[in-house]
Short mmCIF file of C-alpha atoms in Angstrom, two decimals:
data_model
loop_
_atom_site.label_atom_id
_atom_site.label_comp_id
_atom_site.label_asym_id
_atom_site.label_seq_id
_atom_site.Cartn_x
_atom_site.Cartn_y
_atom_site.Cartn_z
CA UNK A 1 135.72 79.61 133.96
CA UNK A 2 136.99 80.85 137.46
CA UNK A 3 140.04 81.36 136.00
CA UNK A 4 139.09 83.63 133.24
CA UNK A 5 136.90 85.69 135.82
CA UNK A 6 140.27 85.99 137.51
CA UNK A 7 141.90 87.16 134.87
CA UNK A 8 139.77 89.65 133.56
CA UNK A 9 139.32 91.39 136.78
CA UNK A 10 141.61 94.14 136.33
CA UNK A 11 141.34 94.47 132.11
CA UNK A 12 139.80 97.66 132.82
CA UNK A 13 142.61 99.84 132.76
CA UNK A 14 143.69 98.35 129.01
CA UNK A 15 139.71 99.04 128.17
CA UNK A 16 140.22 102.74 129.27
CA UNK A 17 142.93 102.38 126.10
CA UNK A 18 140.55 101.53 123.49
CA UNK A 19 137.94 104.04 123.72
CA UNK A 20 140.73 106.34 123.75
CA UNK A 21 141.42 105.08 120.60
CA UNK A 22 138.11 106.56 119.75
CA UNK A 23 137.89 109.87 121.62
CA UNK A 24 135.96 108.77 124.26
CA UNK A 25 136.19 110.34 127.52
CA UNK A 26 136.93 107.84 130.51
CA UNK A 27 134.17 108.81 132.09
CA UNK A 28 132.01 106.26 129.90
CA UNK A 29 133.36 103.97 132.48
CA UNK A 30 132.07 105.34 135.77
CA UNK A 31 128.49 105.90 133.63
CA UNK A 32 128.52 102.35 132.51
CA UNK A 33 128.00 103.11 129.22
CA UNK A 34 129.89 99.75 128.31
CA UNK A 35 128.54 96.40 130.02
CA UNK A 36 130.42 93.34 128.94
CA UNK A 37 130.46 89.50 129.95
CA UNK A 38 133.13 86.62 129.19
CA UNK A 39 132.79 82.87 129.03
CA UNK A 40 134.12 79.93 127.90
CA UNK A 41 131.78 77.60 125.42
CA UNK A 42 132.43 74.42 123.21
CA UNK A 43 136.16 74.98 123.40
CA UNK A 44 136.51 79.02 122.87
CA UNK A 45 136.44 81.71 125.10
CA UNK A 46 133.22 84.57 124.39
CA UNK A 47 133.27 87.60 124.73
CA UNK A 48 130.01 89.79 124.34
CA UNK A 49 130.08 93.80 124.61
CA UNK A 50 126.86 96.07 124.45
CA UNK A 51 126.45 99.83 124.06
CA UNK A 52 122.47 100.47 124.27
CA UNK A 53 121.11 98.93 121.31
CA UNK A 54 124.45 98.17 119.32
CA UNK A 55 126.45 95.14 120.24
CA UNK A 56 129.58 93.10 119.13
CA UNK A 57 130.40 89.72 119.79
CA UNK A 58 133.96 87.70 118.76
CA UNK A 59 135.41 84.00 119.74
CA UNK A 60 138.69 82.80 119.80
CA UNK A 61 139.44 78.90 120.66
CA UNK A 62 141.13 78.38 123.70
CA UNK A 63 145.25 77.76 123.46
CA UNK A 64 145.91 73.91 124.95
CA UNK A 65 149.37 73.91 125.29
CA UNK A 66 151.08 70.87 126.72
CA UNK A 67 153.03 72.81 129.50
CA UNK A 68 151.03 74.34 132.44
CA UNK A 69 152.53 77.29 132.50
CA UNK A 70 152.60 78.55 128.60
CA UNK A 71 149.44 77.47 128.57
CA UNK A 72 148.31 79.63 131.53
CA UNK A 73 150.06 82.38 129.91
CA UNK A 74 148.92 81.75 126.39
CA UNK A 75 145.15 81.76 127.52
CA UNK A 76 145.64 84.62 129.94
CA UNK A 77 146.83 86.45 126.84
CA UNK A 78 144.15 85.41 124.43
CA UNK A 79 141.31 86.22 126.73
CA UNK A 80 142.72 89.43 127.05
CA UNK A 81 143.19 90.37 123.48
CA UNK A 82 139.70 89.57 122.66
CA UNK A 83 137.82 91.33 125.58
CA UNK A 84 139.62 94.05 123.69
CA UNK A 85 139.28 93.46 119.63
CA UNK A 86 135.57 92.97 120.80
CA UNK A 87 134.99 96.19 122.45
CA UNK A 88 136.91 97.74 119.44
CA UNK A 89 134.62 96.79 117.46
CA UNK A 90 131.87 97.73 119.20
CA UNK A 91 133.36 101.34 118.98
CA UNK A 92 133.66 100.81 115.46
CA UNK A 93 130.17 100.38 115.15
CA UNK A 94 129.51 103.37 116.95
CA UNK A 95 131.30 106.25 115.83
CA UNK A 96 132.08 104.72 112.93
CA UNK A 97 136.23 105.91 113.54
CA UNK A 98 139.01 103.67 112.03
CA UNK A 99 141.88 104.37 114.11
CA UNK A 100 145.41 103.84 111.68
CA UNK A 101 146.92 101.06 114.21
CA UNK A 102 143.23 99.77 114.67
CA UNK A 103 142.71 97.80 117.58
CA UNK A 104 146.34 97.72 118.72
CA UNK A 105 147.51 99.88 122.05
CA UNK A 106 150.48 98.18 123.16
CA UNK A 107 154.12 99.84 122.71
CA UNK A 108 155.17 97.17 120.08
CA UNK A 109 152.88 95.96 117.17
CA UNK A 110 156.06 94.37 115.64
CA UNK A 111 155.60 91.65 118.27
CA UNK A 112 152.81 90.20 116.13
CA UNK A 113 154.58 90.29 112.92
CA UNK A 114 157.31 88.17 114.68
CA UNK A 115 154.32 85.71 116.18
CA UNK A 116 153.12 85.57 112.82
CA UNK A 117 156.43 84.54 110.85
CA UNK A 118 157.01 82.35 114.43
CA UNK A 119 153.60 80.17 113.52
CA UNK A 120 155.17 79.25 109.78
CA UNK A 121 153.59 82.40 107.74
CA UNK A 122 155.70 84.47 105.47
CA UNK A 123 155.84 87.93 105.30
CA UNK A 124 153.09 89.19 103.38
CA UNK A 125 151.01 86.91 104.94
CA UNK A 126 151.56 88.40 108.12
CA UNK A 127 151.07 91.67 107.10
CA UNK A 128 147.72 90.37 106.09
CA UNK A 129 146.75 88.72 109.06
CA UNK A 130 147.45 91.59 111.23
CA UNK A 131 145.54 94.30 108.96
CA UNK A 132 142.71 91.35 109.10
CA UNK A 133 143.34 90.34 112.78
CA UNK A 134 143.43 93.72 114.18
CA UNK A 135 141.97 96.47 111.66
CA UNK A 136 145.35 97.66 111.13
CA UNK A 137 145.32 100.06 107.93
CA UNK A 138 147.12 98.63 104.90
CA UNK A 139 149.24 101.71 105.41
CA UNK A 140 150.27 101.10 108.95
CA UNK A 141 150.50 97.01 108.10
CA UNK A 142 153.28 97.61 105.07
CA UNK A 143 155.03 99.62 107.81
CA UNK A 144 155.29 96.72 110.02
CA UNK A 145 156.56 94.53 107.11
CA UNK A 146 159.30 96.59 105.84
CA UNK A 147 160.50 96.93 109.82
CA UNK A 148 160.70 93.29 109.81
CA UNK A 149 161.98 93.03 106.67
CA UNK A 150 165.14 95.06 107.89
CA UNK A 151 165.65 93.54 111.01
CA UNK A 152 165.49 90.20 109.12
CA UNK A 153 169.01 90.96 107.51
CA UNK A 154 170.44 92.51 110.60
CA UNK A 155 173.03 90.01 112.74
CA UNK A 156 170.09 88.20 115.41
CA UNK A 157 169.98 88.82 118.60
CA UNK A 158 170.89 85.44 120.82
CA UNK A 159 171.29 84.27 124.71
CA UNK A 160 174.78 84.93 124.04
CA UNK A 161 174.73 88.50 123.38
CA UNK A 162 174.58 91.61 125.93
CA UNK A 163 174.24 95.35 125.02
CA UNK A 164 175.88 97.92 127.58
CA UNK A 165 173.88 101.50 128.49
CA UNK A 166 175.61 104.63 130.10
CA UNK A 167 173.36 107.27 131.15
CA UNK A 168 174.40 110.86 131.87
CA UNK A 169 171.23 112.44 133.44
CA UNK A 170 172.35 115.77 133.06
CA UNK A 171 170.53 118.79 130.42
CA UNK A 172 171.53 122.16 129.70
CA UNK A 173 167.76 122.99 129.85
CA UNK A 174 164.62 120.53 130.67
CA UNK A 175 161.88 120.46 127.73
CA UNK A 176 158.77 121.09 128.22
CA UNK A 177 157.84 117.53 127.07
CA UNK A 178 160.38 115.68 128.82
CA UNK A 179 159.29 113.00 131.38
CA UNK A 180 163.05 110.85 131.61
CA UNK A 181 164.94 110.81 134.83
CA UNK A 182 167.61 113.69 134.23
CA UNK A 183 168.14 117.17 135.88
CA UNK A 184 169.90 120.10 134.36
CA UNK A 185 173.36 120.68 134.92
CA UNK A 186 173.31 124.05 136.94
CA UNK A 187 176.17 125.12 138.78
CA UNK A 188 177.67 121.36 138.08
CA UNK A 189 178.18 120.46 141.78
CA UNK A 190 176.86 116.97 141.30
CA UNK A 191 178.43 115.82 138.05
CA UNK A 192 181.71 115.07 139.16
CA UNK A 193 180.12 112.67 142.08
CA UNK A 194 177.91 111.30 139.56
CA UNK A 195 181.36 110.64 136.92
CA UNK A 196 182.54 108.81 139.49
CA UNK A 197 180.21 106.92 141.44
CA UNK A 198 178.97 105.78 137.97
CA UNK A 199 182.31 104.39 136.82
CA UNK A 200 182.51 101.83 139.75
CA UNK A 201 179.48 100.67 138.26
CA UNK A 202 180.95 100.44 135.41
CA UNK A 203 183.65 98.74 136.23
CA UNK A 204 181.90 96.41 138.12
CA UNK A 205 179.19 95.92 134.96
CA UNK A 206 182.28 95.12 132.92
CA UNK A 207 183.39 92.52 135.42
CA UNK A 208 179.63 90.94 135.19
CA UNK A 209 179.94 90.79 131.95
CA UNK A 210 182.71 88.74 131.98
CA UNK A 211 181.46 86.43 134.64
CA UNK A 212 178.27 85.88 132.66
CA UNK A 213 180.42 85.07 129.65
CA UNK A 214 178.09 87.31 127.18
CA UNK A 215 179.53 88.58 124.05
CA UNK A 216 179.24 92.26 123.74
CA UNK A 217 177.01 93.85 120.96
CA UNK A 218 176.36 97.29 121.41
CA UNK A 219 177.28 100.46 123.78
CA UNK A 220 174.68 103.72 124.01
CA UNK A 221 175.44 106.45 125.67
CA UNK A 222 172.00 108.34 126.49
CA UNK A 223 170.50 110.97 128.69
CA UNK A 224 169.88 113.62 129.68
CA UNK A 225 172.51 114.69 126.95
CA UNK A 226 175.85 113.55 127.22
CA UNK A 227 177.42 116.21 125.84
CA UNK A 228 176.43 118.52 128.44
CA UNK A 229 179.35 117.24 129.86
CA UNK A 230 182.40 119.02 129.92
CA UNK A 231 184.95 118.20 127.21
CA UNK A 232 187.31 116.51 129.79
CA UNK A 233 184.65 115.01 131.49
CA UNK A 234 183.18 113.47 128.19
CA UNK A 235 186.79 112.36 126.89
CA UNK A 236 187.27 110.91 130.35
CA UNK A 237 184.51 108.94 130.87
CA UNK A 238 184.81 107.53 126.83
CA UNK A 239 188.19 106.63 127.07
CA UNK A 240 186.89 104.31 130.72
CA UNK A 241 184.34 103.30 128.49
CA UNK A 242 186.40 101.65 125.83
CA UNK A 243 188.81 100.71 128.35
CA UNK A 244 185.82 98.07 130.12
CA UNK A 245 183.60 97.81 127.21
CA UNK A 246 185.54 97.07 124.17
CA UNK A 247 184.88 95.05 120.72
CA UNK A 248 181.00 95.76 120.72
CA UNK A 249 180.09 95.85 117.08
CA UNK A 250 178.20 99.34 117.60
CA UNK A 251 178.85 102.94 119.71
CA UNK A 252 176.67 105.63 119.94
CA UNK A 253 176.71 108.96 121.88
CA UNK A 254 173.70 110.81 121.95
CA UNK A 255 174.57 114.10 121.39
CA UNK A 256 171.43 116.01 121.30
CA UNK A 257 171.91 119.27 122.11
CA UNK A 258 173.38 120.89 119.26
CA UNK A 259 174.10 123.69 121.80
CA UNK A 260 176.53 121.58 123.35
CA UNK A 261 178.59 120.23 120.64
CA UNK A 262 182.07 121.35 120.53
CA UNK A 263 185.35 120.28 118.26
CA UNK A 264 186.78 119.17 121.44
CA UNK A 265 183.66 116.93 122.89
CA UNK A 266 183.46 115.80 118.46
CA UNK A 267 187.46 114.98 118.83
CA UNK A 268 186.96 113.10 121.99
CA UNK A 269 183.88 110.72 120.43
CA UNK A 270 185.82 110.54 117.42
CA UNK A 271 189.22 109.23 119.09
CA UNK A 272 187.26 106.93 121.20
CA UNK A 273 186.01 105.03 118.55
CA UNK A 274 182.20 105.72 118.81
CA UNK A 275 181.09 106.09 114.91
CA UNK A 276 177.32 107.44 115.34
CA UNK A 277 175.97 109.81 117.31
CA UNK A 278 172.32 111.83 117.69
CA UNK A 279 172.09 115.40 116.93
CA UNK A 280 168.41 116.43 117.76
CA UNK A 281 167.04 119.45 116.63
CA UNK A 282 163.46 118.23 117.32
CA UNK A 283 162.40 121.31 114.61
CA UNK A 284 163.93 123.52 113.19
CA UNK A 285 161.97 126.57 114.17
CA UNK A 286 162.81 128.55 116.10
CA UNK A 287 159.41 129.72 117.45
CA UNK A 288 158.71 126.22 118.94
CA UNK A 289 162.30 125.75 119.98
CA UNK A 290 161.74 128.91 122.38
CA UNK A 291 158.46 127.09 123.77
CA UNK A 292 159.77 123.57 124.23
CA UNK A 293 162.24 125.04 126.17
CA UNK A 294 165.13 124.35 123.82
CA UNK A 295 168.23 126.93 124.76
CA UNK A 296 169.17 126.67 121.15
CA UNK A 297 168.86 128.20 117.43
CA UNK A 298 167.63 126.41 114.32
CA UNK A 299 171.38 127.87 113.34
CA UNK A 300 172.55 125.94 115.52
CA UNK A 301 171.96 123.06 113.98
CA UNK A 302 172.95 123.74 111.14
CA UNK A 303 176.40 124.89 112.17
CA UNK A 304 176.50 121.35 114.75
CA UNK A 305 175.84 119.17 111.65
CA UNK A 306 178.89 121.08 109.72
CA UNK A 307 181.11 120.44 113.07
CA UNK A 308 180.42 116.73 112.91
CA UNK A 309 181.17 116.35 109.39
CA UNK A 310 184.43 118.10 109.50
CA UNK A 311 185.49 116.29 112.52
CA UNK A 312 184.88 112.86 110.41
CA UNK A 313 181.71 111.52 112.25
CA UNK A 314 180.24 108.87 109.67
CA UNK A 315 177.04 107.88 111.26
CA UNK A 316 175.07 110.82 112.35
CA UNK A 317 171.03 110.49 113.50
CA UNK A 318 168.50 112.96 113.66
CA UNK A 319 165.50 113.26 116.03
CA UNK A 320 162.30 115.20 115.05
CA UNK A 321 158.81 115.33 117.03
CA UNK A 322 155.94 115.88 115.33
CA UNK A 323 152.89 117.44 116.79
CA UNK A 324 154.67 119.97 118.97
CA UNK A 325 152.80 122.79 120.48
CA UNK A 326 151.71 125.62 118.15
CA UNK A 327 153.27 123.76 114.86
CA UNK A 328 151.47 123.38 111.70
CA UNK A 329 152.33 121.31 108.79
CA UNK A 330 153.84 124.24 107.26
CA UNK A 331 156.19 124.42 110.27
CA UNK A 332 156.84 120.48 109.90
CA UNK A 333 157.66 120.94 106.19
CA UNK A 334 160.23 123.16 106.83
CA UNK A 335 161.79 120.67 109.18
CA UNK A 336 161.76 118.13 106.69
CA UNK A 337 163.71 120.52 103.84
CA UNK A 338 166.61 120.63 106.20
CA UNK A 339 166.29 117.17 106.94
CA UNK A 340 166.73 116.57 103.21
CA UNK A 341 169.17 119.13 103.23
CA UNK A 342 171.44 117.85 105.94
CA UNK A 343 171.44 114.18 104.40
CA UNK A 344 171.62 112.36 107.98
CA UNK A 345 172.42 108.67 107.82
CA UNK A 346 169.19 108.29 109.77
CA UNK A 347 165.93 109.85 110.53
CA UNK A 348 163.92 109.20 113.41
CA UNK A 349 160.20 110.78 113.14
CA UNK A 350 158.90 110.79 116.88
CA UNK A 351 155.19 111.66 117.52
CA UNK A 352 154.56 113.91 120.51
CA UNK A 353 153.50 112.14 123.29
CA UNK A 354 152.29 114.29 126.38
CA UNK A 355 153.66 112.39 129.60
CA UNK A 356 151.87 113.32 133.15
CA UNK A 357 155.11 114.08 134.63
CA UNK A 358 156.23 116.40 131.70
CA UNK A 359 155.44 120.17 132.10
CA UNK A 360 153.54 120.15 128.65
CA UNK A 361 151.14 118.46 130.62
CA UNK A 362 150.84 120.57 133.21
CA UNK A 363 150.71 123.76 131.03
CA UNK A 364 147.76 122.05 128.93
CA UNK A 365 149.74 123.22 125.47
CA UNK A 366 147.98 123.46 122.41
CA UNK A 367 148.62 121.04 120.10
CA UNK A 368 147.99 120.25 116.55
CA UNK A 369 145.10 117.74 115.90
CA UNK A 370 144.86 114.51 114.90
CA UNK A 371 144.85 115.05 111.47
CA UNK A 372 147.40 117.30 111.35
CA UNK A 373 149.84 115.27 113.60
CA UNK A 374 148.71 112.00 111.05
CA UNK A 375 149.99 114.73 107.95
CA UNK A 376 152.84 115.32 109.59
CA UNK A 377 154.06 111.73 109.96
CA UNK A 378 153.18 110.87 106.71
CA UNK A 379 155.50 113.67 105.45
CA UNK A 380 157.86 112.17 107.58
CA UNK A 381 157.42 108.90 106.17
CA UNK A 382 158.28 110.46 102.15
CA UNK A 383 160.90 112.12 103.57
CA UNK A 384 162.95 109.37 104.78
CA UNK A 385 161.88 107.56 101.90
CA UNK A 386 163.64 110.68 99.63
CA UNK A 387 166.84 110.34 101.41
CA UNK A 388 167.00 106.85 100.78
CA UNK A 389 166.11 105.64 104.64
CA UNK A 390 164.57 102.39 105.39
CA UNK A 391 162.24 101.94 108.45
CA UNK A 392 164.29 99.70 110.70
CA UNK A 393 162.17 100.11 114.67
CA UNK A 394 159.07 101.27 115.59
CA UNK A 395 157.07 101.74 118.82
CA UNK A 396 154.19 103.50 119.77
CA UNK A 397 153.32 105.03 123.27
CA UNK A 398 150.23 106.43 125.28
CA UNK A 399 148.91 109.76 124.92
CA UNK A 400 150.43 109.87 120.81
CA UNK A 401 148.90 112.57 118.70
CA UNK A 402 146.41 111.15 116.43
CA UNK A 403 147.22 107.81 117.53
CA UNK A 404 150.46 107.49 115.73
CA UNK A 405 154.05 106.29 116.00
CA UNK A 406 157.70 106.34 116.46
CA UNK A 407 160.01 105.18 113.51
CA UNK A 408 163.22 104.91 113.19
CA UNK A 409 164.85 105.21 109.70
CA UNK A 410 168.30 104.61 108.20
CA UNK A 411 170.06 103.81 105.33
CA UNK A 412 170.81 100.09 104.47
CA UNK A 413 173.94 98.84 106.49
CA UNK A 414 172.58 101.86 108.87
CA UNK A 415 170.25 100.51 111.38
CA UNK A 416 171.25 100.74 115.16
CA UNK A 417 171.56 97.39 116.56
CA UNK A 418 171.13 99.39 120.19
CA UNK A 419 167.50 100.73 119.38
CA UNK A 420 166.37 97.04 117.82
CA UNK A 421 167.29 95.28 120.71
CA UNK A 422 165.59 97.88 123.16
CA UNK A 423 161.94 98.18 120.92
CA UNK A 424 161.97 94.33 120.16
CA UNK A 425 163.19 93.28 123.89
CA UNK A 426 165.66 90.64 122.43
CA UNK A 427 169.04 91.14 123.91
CA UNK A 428 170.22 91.24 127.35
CA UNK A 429 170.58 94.81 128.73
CA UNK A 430 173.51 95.54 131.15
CA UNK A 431 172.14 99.70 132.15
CA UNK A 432 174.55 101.79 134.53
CA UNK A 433 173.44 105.62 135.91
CA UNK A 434 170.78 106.97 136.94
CA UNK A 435 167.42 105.74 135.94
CA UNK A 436 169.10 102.71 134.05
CA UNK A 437 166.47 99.55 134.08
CA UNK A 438 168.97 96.54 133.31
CA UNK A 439 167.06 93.46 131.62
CA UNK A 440 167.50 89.75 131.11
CA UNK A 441 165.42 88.01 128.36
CA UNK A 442 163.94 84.55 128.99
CA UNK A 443 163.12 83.55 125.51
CA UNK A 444 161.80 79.82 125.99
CA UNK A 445 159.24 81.76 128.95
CA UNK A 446 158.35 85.04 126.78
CA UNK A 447 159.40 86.83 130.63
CA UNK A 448 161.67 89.67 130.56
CA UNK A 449 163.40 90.21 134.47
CA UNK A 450 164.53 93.76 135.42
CA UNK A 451 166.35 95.54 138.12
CA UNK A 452 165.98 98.90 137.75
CA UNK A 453 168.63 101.74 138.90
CA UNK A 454 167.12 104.89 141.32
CA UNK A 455 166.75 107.68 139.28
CA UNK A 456 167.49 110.33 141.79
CA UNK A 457 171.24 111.30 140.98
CA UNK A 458 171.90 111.89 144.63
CA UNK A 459 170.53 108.83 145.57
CA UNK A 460 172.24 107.31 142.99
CA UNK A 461 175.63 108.52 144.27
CA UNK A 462 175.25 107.50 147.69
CA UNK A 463 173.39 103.92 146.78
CA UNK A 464 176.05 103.29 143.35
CA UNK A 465 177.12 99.83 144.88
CA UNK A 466 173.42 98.61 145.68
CA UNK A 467 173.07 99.08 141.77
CA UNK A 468 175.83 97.13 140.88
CA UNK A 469 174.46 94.16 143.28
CA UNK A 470 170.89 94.44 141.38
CA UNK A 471 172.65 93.74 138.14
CA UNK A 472 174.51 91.01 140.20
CA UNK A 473 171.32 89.40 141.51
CA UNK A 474 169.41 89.51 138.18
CA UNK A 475 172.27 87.76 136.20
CA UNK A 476 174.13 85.48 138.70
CA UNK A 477 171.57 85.12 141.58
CA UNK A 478 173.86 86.62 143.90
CA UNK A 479 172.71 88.02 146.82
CA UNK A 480 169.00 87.33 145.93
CA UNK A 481 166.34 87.71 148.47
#
């Protein structure tokens, strides 16, 4: 019992999260609108939740694993989960809401499709027990099961394998709902620096790699935008790239900006090797373009998707955001027609998100409601379907208009290894730059261990070889404190 106390001591944060899920301000808290108690009884845990008159009650038994620690972690994990189902059903009760992902707040709900098919059930099956589990909508459930489905009959991730990630921190603008660890390029003065402080790291990643003996599986180049870069810069730094990092089954080069695509930086990606890249119009209007604070034309697009084809680019993505400031389903719809009529290899349908540290946030921007930003996706959804995409990833985040979702699509033999192994937190990740947070998977503990990179890029420049010794530390257990 004193352990469960201990436990649930600082749930109330993850609380806060479900009556979010309902509307409810967080100042129900600090009135005490919600009173709860947990305990254990006959073998379960209990957990009771009252509102005034209305009250909910669920049990779950407790996990008795052989090993101390799993089983600490099992029960910690349990208790937690049902302090929450229980007060989301209490909320139910109440306002009589049914929220699409139901109960669920954490980033990846495909974590319980995988626990499911882990415990011996198949597929549908799963998808049942989580729309039963968690009041996930049928909708949202099939989702889940046609991610998993994918990843299924993609190459599995394994101990042995290691994904690589470059960052280039640099924009040609910032958007308004940006909250990554990038600045824009301005007069340049710091990129150079940055180029090179960031391939001794690179260097010095490639010779960890070899130490560590992992196989290599996929390289990303992200941002910031990458091909804010200048074309030498960009062919230089590629060429270093597939000089230290070569055979990985998978390249990608975010190239975002469409603003910033040239036949030089498109000759350079395509000489290197790289076959897919992202070209991110985010909409394709260019009202909301203007008050994002995208320094580009829906044109623009247009005319960076015709430069990628004729330079021979097979694999090209496409970003969109639904829910941006000031858009309408009207305005989504029209994204969608050049969606179909740009026929990307895959679609990725992003719900807005509105960070703290984002100037969206700050601004208090009008945004389309819940129902409209729900629309939206679902459009989304039939339009990837219409091209022929399959939903391959899929996260959600805080703060997502109407309580919605990121998912990426693509067409069979499509799906980026890179973003699978990032969502589902299954592969080693070796990050250099700025902002980079390199990972190493314990599978047989369920722990993840990370050793993140400073994101200030002049920081980063002056402190390159303390980065390098992180990754050292995390992987080899040199120089560990």
């Amino acid at each position: 019992m004193e352990e469960l106390t201990v436990w649930l001591e600082t749930i109330e944060p993850e609380l806060m999260n479900v009556t979010r899920l309902f509307s409810l301000p967080d100042e129900v808290w600090a009135q005490r609108r919600f009173t709860w108690e947990a305990r254990e009884e006959a073998g379960d845990y209990v957990c009771v939740f009252h509102d005034g008159a209305a009250r909910a009650e669920n049990r779950v038994p407790i996990p008795t694993d052989a090993d101390d620690r799993l089983r600490a972690l099992h029960r910690k994990r349990a208790a937690r989960r049902l302090c929450k189902q229980t007060l989301y059903d209490l909320c139910r009760k109440v306002t009589g809401i049914h929220p699409p992902w139901g109960s669920l707040t954490g980033v990846r709900p495909t974590h319980l499709i995988w626990e499911a098919l882990a415990s011996g059930l198949t597929l549908p099956e799963a998808e049942a027990q989580v729309r039963e589990r968690f009041d996930v909508t049928r909708e949202k459930a099939a989702l889940l099961g046609e991610v998993a489905r994918v990843q299924l009959g993609m190459l599995p991730p394994g101990d042995e394998w290691a994904d690589a990630y470059i960052g280039i921190p640099f924009c040609t603008t910032r958007c308004a709902y940006c909250s990554f660890s990038s600045g824009e390029v301005g007069d340049g003065r710091l990129v150079e620096p940055y180029l090179d402080a960031l391939m001794r790291e690179m260097e010095d990643t490639s010779r960890l790699l070899a130490e560590t003996g992992k196989r290599l599986r996929a390289v990303y180049v992200g941002g910031g935008t990458p091909t804010a870069l200048s074309e030498t810069q960009l062919k230089r730094l590629l060429e270093r790239m597939m000089t230290l990092f070569p055979g990985a089954m998978e390249y990608t080069v975010e190239a975002g900006r469409p603003d910033t695509i040239t036949p030089g930086k498109l000759q350079a990606i395509r000489e290197a090797g790289v076959g897919r890249i992202s070209i991110n119009p985010q909409t394709m209007n260019d009202r909301t373009l203007q008050v994002i604070g995208r320094a580009h034309t829906a044109r623009q697009v247009l005319d960076a998707y015709a430069l990628a084809r004729e330079a021979g680019i097979r694999h090209i993505n496409m970003d969109v955001i639904a829910g941006l400031p000031g858009e309408g389903l009207d305005d989504f719809a029209r994204t969608m027609d050049a969606a179909r009529q740009l026929r990307p290899e895959s679609l990725t349908v992003h719900t807005l998100a509105i960070k703290r540290s984002s100037r969206m946030h700050l601004e208090n921007a009008p945004l389309p409601d819940g129902e409209t930003a729900a629309a939206m996706v679902r459009l989304g959804r039939e339009t990837a379907l219409a091209l022929g995409l399959e939903a391959y990833y899929l996260y959600r985040q805080k703060h997502m208009a109407g309580n919605q979702e990121n998912v990426g699509h693509a067409l069979p033999g499509h799906a980026c290894l890179y973003n699978v192994d990032m969502m589902e937190e299954t592969t080693h990740i070796l990050a250099m730059g700025a902002g980079g947070i390199s990972k190493r998977v314990y599978p047989e503990e369920g722990h993840i261990g990370r050793a993140p990179n400073v994101a200030n890029i002049e920081l980063y420049i002056r402190r390159v070889a303390e980065m390098a010794a992180r990754k050292r530390a995390l992987f080899l257990g040199e120089g560990a404190e």
